Short mmCIF file of C-alpha atoms in Angstrom, two decimals:
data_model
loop_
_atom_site.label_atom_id
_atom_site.label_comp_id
_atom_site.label_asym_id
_atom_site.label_seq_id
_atom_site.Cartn_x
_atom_site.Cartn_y
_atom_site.Cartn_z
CA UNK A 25 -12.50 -287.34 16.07
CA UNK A 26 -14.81 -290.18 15.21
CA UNK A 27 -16.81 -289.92 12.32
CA UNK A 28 -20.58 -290.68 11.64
CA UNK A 29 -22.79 -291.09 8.56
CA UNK A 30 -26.40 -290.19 8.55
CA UNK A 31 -27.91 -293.61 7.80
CA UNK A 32 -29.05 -293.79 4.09
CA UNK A 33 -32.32 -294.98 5.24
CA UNK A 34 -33.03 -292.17 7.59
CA UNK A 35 -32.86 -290.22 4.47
CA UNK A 36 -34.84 -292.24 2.55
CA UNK A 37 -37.54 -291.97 4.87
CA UNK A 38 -37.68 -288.84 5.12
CA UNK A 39 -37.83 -288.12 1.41
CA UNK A 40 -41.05 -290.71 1.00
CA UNK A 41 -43.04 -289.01 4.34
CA UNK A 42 -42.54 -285.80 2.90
CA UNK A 43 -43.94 -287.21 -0.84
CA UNK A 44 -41.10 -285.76 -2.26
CA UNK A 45 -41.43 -286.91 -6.28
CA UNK A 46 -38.37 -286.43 -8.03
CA UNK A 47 -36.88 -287.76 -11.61
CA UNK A 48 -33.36 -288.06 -9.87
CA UNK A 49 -33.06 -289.19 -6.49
CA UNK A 50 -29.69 -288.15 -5.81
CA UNK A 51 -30.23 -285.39 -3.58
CA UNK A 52 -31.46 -288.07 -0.90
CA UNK A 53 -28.20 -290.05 -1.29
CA UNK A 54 -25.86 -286.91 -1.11
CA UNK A 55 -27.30 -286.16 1.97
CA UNK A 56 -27.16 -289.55 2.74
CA UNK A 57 -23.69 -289.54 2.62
CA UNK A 58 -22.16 -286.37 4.42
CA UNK A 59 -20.25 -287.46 7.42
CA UNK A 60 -19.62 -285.36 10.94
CA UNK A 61 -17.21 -285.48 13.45
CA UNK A 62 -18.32 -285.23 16.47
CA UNK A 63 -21.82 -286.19 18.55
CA UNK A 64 -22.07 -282.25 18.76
CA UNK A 65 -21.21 -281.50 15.49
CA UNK A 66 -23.40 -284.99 14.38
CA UNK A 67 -26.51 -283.41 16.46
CA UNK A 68 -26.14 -279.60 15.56
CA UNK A 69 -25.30 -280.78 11.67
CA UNK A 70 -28.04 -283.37 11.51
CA UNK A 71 -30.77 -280.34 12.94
CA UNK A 72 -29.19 -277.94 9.91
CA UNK A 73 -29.58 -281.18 7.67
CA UNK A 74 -33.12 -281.22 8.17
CA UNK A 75 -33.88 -277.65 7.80
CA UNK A 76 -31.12 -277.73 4.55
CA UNK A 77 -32.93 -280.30 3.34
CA UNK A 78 -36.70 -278.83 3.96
CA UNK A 79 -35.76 -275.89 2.69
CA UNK A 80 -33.80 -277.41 -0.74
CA UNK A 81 -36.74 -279.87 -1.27
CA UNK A 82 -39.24 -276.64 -2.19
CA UNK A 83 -37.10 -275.68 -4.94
CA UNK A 84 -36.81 -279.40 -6.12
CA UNK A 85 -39.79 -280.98 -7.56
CA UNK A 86 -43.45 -281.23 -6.03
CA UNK A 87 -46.67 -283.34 -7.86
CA UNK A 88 -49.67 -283.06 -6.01
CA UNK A 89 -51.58 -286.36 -6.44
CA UNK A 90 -51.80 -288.29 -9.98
CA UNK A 91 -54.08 -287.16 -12.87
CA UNK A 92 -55.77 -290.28 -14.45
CA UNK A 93 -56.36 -290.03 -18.19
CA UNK A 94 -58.71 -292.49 -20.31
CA UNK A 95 -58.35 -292.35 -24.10
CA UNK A 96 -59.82 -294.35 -26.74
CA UNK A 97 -57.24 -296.92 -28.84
CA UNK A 98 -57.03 -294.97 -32.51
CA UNK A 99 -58.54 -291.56 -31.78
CA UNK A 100 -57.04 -288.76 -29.15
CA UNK A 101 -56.74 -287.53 -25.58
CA UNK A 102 -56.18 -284.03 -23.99
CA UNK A 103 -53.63 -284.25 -21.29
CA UNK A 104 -54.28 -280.75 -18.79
CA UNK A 105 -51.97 -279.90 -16.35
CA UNK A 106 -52.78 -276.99 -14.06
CA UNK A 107 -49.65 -274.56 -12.43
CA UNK A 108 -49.26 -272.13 -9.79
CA UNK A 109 -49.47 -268.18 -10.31
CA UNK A 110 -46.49 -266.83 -11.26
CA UNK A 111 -45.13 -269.48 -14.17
CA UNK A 112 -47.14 -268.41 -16.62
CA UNK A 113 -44.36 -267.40 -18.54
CA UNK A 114 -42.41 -270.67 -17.96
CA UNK A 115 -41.91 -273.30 -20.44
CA UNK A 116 -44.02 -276.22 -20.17
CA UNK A 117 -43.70 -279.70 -21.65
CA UNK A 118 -45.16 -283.16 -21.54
CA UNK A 119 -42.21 -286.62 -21.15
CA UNK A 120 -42.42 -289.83 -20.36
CA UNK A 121 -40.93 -292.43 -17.90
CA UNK A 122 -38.31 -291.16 -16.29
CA UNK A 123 -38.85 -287.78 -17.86
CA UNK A 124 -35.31 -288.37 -19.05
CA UNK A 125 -33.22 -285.88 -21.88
CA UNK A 126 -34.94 -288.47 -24.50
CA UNK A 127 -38.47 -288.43 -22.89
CA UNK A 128 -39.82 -285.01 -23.85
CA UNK A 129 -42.46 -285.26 -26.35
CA UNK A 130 -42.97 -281.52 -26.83
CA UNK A 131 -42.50 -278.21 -25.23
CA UNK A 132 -44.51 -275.05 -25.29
CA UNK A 133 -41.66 -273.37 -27.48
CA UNK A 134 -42.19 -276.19 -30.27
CA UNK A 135 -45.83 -276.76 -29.73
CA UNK A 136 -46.60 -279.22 -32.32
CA UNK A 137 -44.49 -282.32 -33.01
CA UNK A 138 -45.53 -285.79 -34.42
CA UNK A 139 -48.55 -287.28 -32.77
CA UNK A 140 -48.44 -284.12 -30.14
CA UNK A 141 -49.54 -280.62 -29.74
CA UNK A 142 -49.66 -278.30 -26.73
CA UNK A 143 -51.22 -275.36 -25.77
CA UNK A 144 -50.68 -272.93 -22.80
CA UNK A 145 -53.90 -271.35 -21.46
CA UNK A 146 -51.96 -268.44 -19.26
CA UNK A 147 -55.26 -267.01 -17.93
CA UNK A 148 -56.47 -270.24 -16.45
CA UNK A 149 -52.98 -271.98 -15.98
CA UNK A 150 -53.93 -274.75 -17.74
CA UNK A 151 -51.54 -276.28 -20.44
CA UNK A 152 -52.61 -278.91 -22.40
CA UNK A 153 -50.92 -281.46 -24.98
CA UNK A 154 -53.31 -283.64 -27.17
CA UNK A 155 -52.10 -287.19 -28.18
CA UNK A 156 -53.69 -287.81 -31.36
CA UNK A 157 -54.09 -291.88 -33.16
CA UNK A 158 -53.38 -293.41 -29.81
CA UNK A 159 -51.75 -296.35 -29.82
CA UNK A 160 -51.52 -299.16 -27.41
CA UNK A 161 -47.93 -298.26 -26.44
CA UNK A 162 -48.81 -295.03 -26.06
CA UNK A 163 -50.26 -296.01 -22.39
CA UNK A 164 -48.27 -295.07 -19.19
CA UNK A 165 -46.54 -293.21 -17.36
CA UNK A 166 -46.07 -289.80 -18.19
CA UNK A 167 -44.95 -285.80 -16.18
CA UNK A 168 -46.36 -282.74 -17.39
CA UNK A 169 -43.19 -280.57 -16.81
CA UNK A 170 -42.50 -277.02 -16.05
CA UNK A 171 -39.11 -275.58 -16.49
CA UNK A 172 -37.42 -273.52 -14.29
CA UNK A 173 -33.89 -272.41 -12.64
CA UNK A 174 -32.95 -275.51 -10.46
CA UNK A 175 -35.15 -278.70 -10.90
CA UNK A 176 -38.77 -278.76 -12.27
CA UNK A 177 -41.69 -278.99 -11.28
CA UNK A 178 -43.59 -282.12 -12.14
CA UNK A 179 -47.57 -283.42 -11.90
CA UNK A 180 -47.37 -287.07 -12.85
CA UNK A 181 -49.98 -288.39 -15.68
CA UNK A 182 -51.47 -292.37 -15.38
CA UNK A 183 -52.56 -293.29 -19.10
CA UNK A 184 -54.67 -295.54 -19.68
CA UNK A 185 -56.61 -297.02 -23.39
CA UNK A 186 -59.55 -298.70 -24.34
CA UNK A 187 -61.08 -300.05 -27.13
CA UNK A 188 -63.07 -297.69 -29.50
CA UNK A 189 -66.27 -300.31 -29.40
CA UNK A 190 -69.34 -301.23 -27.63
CA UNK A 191 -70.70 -303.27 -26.17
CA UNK A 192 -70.21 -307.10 -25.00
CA UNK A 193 -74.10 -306.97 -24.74
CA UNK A 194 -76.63 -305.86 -27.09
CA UNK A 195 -80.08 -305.06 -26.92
CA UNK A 196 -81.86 -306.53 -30.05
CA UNK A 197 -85.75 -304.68 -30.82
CA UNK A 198 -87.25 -305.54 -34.02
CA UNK A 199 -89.88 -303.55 -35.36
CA UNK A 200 -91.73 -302.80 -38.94
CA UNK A 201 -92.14 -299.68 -41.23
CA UNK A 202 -94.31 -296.99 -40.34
CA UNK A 203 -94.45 -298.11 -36.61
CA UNK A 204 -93.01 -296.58 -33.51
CA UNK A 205 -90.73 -297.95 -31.29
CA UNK A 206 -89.31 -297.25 -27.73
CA UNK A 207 -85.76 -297.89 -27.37
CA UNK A 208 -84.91 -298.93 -23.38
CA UNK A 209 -81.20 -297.78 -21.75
CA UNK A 210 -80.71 -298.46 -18.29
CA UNK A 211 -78.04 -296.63 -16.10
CA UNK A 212 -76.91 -296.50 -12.48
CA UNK A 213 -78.08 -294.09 -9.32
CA UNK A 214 -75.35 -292.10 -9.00
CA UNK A 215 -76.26 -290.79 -12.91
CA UNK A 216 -79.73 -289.72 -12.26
CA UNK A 217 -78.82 -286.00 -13.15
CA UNK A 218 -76.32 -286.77 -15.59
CA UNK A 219 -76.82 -285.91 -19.54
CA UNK A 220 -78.50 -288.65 -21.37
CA UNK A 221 -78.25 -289.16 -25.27
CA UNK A 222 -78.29 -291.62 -28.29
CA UNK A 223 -76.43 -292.08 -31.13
CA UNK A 224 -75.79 -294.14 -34.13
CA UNK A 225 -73.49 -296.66 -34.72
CA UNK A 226 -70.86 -298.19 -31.89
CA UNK A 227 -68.30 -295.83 -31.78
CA UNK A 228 -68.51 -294.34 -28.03
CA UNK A 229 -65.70 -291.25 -28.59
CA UNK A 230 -67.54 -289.79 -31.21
CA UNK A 231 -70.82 -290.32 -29.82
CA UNK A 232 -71.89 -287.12 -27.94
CA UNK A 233 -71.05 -284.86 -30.92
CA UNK A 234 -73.19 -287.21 -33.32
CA UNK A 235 -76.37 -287.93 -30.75
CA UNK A 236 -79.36 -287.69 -32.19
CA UNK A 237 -81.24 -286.36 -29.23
CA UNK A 238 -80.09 -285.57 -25.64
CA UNK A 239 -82.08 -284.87 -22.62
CA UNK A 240 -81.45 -281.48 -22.70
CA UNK A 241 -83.58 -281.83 -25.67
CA UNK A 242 -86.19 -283.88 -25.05
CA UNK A 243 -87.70 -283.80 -28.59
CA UNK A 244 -85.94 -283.86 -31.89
CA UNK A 245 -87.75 -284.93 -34.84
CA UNK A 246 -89.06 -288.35 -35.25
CA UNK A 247 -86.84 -288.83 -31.63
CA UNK A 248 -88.44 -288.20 -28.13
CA UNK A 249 -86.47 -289.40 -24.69
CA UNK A 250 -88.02 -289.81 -21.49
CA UNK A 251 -86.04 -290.09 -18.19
CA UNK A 252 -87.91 -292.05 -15.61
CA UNK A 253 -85.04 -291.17 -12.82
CA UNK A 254 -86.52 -293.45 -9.99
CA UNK A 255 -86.20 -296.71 -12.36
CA UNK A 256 -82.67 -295.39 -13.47
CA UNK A 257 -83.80 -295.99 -16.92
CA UNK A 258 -84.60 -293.55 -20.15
CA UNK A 259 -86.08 -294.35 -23.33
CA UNK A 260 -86.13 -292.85 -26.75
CA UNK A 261 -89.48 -293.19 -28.84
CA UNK A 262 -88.35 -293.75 -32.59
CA UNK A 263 -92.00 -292.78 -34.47
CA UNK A 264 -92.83 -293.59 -38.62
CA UNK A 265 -90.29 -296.19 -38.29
CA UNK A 266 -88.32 -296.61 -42.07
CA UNK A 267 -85.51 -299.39 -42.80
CA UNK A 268 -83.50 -296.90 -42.35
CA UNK A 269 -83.31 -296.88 -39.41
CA UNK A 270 -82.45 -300.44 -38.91
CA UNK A 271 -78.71 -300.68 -37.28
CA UNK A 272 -76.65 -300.40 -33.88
CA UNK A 273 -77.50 -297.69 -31.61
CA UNK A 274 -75.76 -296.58 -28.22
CA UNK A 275 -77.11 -295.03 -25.49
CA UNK A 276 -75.36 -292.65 -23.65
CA UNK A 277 -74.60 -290.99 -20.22
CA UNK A 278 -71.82 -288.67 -19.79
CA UNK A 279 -69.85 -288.26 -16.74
CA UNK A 280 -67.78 -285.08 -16.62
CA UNK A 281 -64.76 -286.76 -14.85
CA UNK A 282 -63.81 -290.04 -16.88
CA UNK A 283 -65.63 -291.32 -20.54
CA UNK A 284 -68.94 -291.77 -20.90
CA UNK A 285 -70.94 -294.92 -19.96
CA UNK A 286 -72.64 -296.31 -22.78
CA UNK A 287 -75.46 -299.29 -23.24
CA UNK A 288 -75.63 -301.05 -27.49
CA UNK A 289 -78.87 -301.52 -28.62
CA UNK A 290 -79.58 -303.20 -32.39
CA UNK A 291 -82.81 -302.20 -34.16
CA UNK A 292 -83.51 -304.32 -37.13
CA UNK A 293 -86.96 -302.42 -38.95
CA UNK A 294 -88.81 -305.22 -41.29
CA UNK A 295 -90.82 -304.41 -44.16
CA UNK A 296 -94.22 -304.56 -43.31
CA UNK A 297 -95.60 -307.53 -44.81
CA UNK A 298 -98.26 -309.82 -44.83
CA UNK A 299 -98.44 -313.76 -44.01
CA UNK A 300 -101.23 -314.24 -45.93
CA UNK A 301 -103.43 -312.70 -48.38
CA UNK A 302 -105.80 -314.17 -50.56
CA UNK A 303 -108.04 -313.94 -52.96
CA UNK A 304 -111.59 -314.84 -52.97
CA UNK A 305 -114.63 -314.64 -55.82
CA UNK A 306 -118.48 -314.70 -54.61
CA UNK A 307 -121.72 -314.49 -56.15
CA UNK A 308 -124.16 -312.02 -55.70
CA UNK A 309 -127.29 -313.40 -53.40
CA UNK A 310 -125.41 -316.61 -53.02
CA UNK A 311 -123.73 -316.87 -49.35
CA UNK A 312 -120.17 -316.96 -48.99
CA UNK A 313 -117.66 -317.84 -46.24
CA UNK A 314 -114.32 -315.94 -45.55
CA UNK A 315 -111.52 -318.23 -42.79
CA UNK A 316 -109.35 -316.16 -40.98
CA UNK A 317 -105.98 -318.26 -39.18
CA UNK A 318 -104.81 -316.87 -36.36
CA UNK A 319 -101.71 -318.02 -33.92
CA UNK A 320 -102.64 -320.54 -31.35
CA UNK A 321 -101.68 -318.23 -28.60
CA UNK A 322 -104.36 -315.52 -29.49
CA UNK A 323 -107.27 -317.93 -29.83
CA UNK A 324 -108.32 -315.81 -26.40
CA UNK A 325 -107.86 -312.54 -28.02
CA UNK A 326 -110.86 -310.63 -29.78
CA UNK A 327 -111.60 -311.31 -33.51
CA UNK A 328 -112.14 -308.97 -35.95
CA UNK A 329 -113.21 -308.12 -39.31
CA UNK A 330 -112.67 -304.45 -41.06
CA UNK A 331 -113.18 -303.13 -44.29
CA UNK A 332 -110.53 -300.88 -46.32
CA UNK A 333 -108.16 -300.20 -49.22
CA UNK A 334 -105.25 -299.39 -46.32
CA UNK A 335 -104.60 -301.39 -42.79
CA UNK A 336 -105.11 -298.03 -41.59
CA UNK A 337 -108.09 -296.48 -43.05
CA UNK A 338 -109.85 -300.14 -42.37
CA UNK A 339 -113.04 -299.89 -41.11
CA UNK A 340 -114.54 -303.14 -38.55
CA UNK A 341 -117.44 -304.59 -39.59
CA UNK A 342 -120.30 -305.35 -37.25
CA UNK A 343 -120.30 -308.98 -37.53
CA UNK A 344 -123.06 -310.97 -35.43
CA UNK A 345 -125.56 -308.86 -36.76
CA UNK A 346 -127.46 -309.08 -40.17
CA UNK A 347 -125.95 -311.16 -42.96
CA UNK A 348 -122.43 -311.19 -41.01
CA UNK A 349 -121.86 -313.93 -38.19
CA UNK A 350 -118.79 -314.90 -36.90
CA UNK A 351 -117.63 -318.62 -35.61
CA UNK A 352 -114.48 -319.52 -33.86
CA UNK A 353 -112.78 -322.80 -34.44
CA UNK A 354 -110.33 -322.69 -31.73
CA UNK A 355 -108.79 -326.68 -32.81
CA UNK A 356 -108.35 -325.31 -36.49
CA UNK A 357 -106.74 -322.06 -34.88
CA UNK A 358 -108.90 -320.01 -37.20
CA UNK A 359 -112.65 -318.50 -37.25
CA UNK A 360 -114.93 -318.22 -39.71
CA UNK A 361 -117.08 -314.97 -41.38
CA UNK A 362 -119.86 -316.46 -43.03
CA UNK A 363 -121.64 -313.98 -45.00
CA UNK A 364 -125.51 -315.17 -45.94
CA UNK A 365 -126.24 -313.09 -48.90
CA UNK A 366 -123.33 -311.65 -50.88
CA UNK A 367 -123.88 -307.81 -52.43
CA UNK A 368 -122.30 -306.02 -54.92
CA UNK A 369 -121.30 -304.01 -52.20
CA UNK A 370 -119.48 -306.46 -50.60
CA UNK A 371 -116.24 -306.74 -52.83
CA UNK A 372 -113.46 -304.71 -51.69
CA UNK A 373 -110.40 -305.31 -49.31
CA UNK A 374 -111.08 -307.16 -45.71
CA UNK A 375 -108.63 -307.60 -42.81
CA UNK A 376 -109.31 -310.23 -40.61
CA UNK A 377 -107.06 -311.43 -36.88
CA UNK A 378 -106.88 -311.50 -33.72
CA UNK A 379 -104.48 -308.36 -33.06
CA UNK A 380 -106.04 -305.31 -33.76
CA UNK A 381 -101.93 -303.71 -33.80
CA UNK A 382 -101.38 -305.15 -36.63
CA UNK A 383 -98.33 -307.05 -35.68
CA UNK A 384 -96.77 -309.87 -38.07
CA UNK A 385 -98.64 -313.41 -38.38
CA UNK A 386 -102.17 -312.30 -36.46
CA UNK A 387 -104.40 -311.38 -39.26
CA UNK A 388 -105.11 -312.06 -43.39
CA UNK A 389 -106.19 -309.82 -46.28
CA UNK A 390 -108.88 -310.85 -48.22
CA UNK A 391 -109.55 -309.30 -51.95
CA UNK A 392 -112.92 -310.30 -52.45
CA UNK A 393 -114.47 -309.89 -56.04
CA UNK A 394 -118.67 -310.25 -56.26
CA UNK A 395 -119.95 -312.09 -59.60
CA UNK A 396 -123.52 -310.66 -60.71
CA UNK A 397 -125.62 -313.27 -62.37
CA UNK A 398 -125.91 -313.10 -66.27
CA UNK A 399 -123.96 -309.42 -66.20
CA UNK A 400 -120.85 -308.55 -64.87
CA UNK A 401 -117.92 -308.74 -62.41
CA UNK A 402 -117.82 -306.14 -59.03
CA UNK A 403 -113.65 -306.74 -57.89
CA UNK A 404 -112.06 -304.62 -55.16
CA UNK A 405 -111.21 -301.60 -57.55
CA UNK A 406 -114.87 -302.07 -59.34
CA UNK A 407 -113.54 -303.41 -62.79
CA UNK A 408 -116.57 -304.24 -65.11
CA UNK A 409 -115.53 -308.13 -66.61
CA UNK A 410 -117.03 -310.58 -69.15
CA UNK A 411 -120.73 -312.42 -68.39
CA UNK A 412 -120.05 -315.08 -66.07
CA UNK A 413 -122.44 -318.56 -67.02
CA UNK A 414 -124.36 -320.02 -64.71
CA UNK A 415 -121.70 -322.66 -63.87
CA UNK A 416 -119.46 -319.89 -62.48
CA UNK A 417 -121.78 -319.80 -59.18
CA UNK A 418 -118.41 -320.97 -56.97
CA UNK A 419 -116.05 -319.22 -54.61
CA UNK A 420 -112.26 -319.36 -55.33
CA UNK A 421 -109.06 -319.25 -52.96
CA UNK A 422 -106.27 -318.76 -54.80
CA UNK A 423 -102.77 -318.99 -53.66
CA UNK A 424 -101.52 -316.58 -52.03
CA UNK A 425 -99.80 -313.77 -53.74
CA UNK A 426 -96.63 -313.01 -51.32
CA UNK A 427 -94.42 -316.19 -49.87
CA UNK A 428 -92.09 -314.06 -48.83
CA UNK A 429 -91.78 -310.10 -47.12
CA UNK A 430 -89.85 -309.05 -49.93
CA UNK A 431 -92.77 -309.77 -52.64
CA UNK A 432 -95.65 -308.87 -50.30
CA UNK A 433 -95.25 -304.61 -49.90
CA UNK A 434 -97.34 -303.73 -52.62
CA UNK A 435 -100.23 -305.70 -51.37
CA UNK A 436 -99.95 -305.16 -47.97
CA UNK A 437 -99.36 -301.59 -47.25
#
């Protein structure tokens, strides 16, 4: 009788149409090899090969698609791996590779070993090992397993790590004490209903649990965020700004499926500081002029002139009008406030620029002190002095008391 093999390949092919995904493919190559005798027996045999086979292959080992898995390089990852009713009972286990006798990493009947732990949620038929201090070789290939008479049933598990860091680009906002500041994080369309949030540092897996606000809570504190969905871009409002808060921020949207997408952003807060204060001495009933320097690229911008102890209790001066006039000399980049009768009244604290929010390098303070003839001394905190002489009719700059942010708070709060 002549004898026939089933071609290997036939075999082959049908293992790989029917997705079969096995640890050991030796089932296709047994088959593979059986040999008949006849073109009867070859047809009848090759019919009750097919059925054999179909009907071995459910008992042998089925994954339905492949569960990606993203973890961050030095912290951990959950691994879940759902099963069908009725092996809730079963032993479960995580291995990798091959899924070989030395790739099990742990089993539900040892649930914690090394780096891994597992945990069997019956109800939901879920299980679940954690891989804790991932490490670059940790990435891969892996099965989550369950055990049973015959072969196992396997889901297969793609690995992959990244960095615990963000960004490649950052955001850089400066600001000063006391102000507020808006903090900008742009995200993509397909996010618009996604959770947004902010958090310190530049650690994204930790993020979320450490945000400082979240769109679900729109104000927390000193922190307010705005979603403007049709620009794809929300913002959180920082208010009474302290140096504290200087540092790296990220901004956050979450995505239910995969790790969050995150945006750096570095706030550095200055002290709030002036350029330039001075001090200036008049005489009563003598005139007196005050110069104010202001950045060339303001010279458009409205002057002014206020009066107060504080930058924010200052009051403006009507200038213009009765012994105050001002004149701009927009080649010196300053203006002057020429003042044609001084007063006792006058001395005190003035503010002059050209930026009435009080941003860094637009205005001066001015600590004027008003000499009375033949008596006494009027300064800013009305200090009585000595009697001035007659030669003493003179104004005096002197230099001014900060060169640097660091020595200027206490004069220029």
């Amino acid at each position: 009788m002549e004898e026939s093999a089933i071609p290997s390949l036939l075999i082959v092919q049908l293992c790989t149409s029917l997705h079969i995904a096995v640890k050991d493919h030796s089932v296709c190559l047994t088959f593979s090899n059986l040999k008949f005798q006849s073109a009867k027996a070859k047809m009848w045999s090759l019919q009750n090969l097919l059925f054999i086979l179909c009907i071995t292959l459910r008992c042998v080992t089925s994954a339905v698609g492949v569960i990606d898995v993203t973890g961050y390089v030095g912290r951990e990852v959950n691994v879940s791996c759902s099963y069908n009713e009725g092996y809730e009972s079963y032993e479960k286990y995580l291995c990798k590779n091959d899924c070989g006798s030395d790739d099990v990493l742990i089993t539900t009947s040892n649930s914690s070993k090394n780096k891994y732990r597992i945990h069997d949620d019956k109800t939901a038929r879920i299980f679940t090992t954690t891989i804790t201090d991932l490490q670059s070789t940790d990435a891969g290939k892996y099965w989550c397993g369950v055990s049973r008479t015959g072969n196992d049933i396997y889901t297969k598990v793609e690995l992959k790590l990244v960095s615990d860091s963000c960004c490649d680009t950052v955001t850089k906002v400066q600001s000063y004490e006391g102000h507020s500041e808006s903090l900008s994080c742009q995200y993509e369309s397909q996010y618009q209903n996604s959770l947004k949030y902010i958090c310190r540092g530049n650690r994204p897996s930790t993020c979320l649990q450490q945000a400082l606000i979240t769109s679900d809570n729109k104000q927390n504190g000193r922190f307010r965020l705005d979603d403007d969905k049709v620009s794809g871009t929300f913002t959180v409002n920082i208010s009474s700004l302290t140096r504290n808060d200087s540092g790296s921020y990220l901004c956050g949207v979450h995505r239910n499926s995969d790790l969050d997408v995150f945006s750096a952003v570095e706030l550095k807060v200055e002290e709030w500081y002036c350029v330039k204060s001075t001090k200036i001495n008049g005489t009563a009933g003598h005139p007196l002029t005050l110069q104010c320097p202001y950045p060339p690229q303001y010279r458009h911008n409205s002057k002014f002139l206020c009066k107060g102890d504080h930058r924010n209790n200052c009051t403006k001066m009507a200038v213009s009008q009765r012994r105050f006039t001002l004149q701009d000399n927009a080649t010196s980049s300053s203006f002057m406030i020429k003042i044609t009768a001084l007063e006792a009244g006058d001395a005190g604290t003035y503010w002059c620029g050209t930026d009435s929010q009080w941003r860094v390098g637009n205005y001066t303070k001015i600590e004027l002190s008003v000499f009375l003839q033949h008596t006494s001394t009027v300064t800013p905190g009305t200090t009585v002095g000595t009697r001035i002489p007659d030669a003493a009719l003179y104004v005096v700059y002197t230099a001014p008391v900060c060169a640097a942010a660091n020595v200027c708070s206490s004069n220029c709060l």
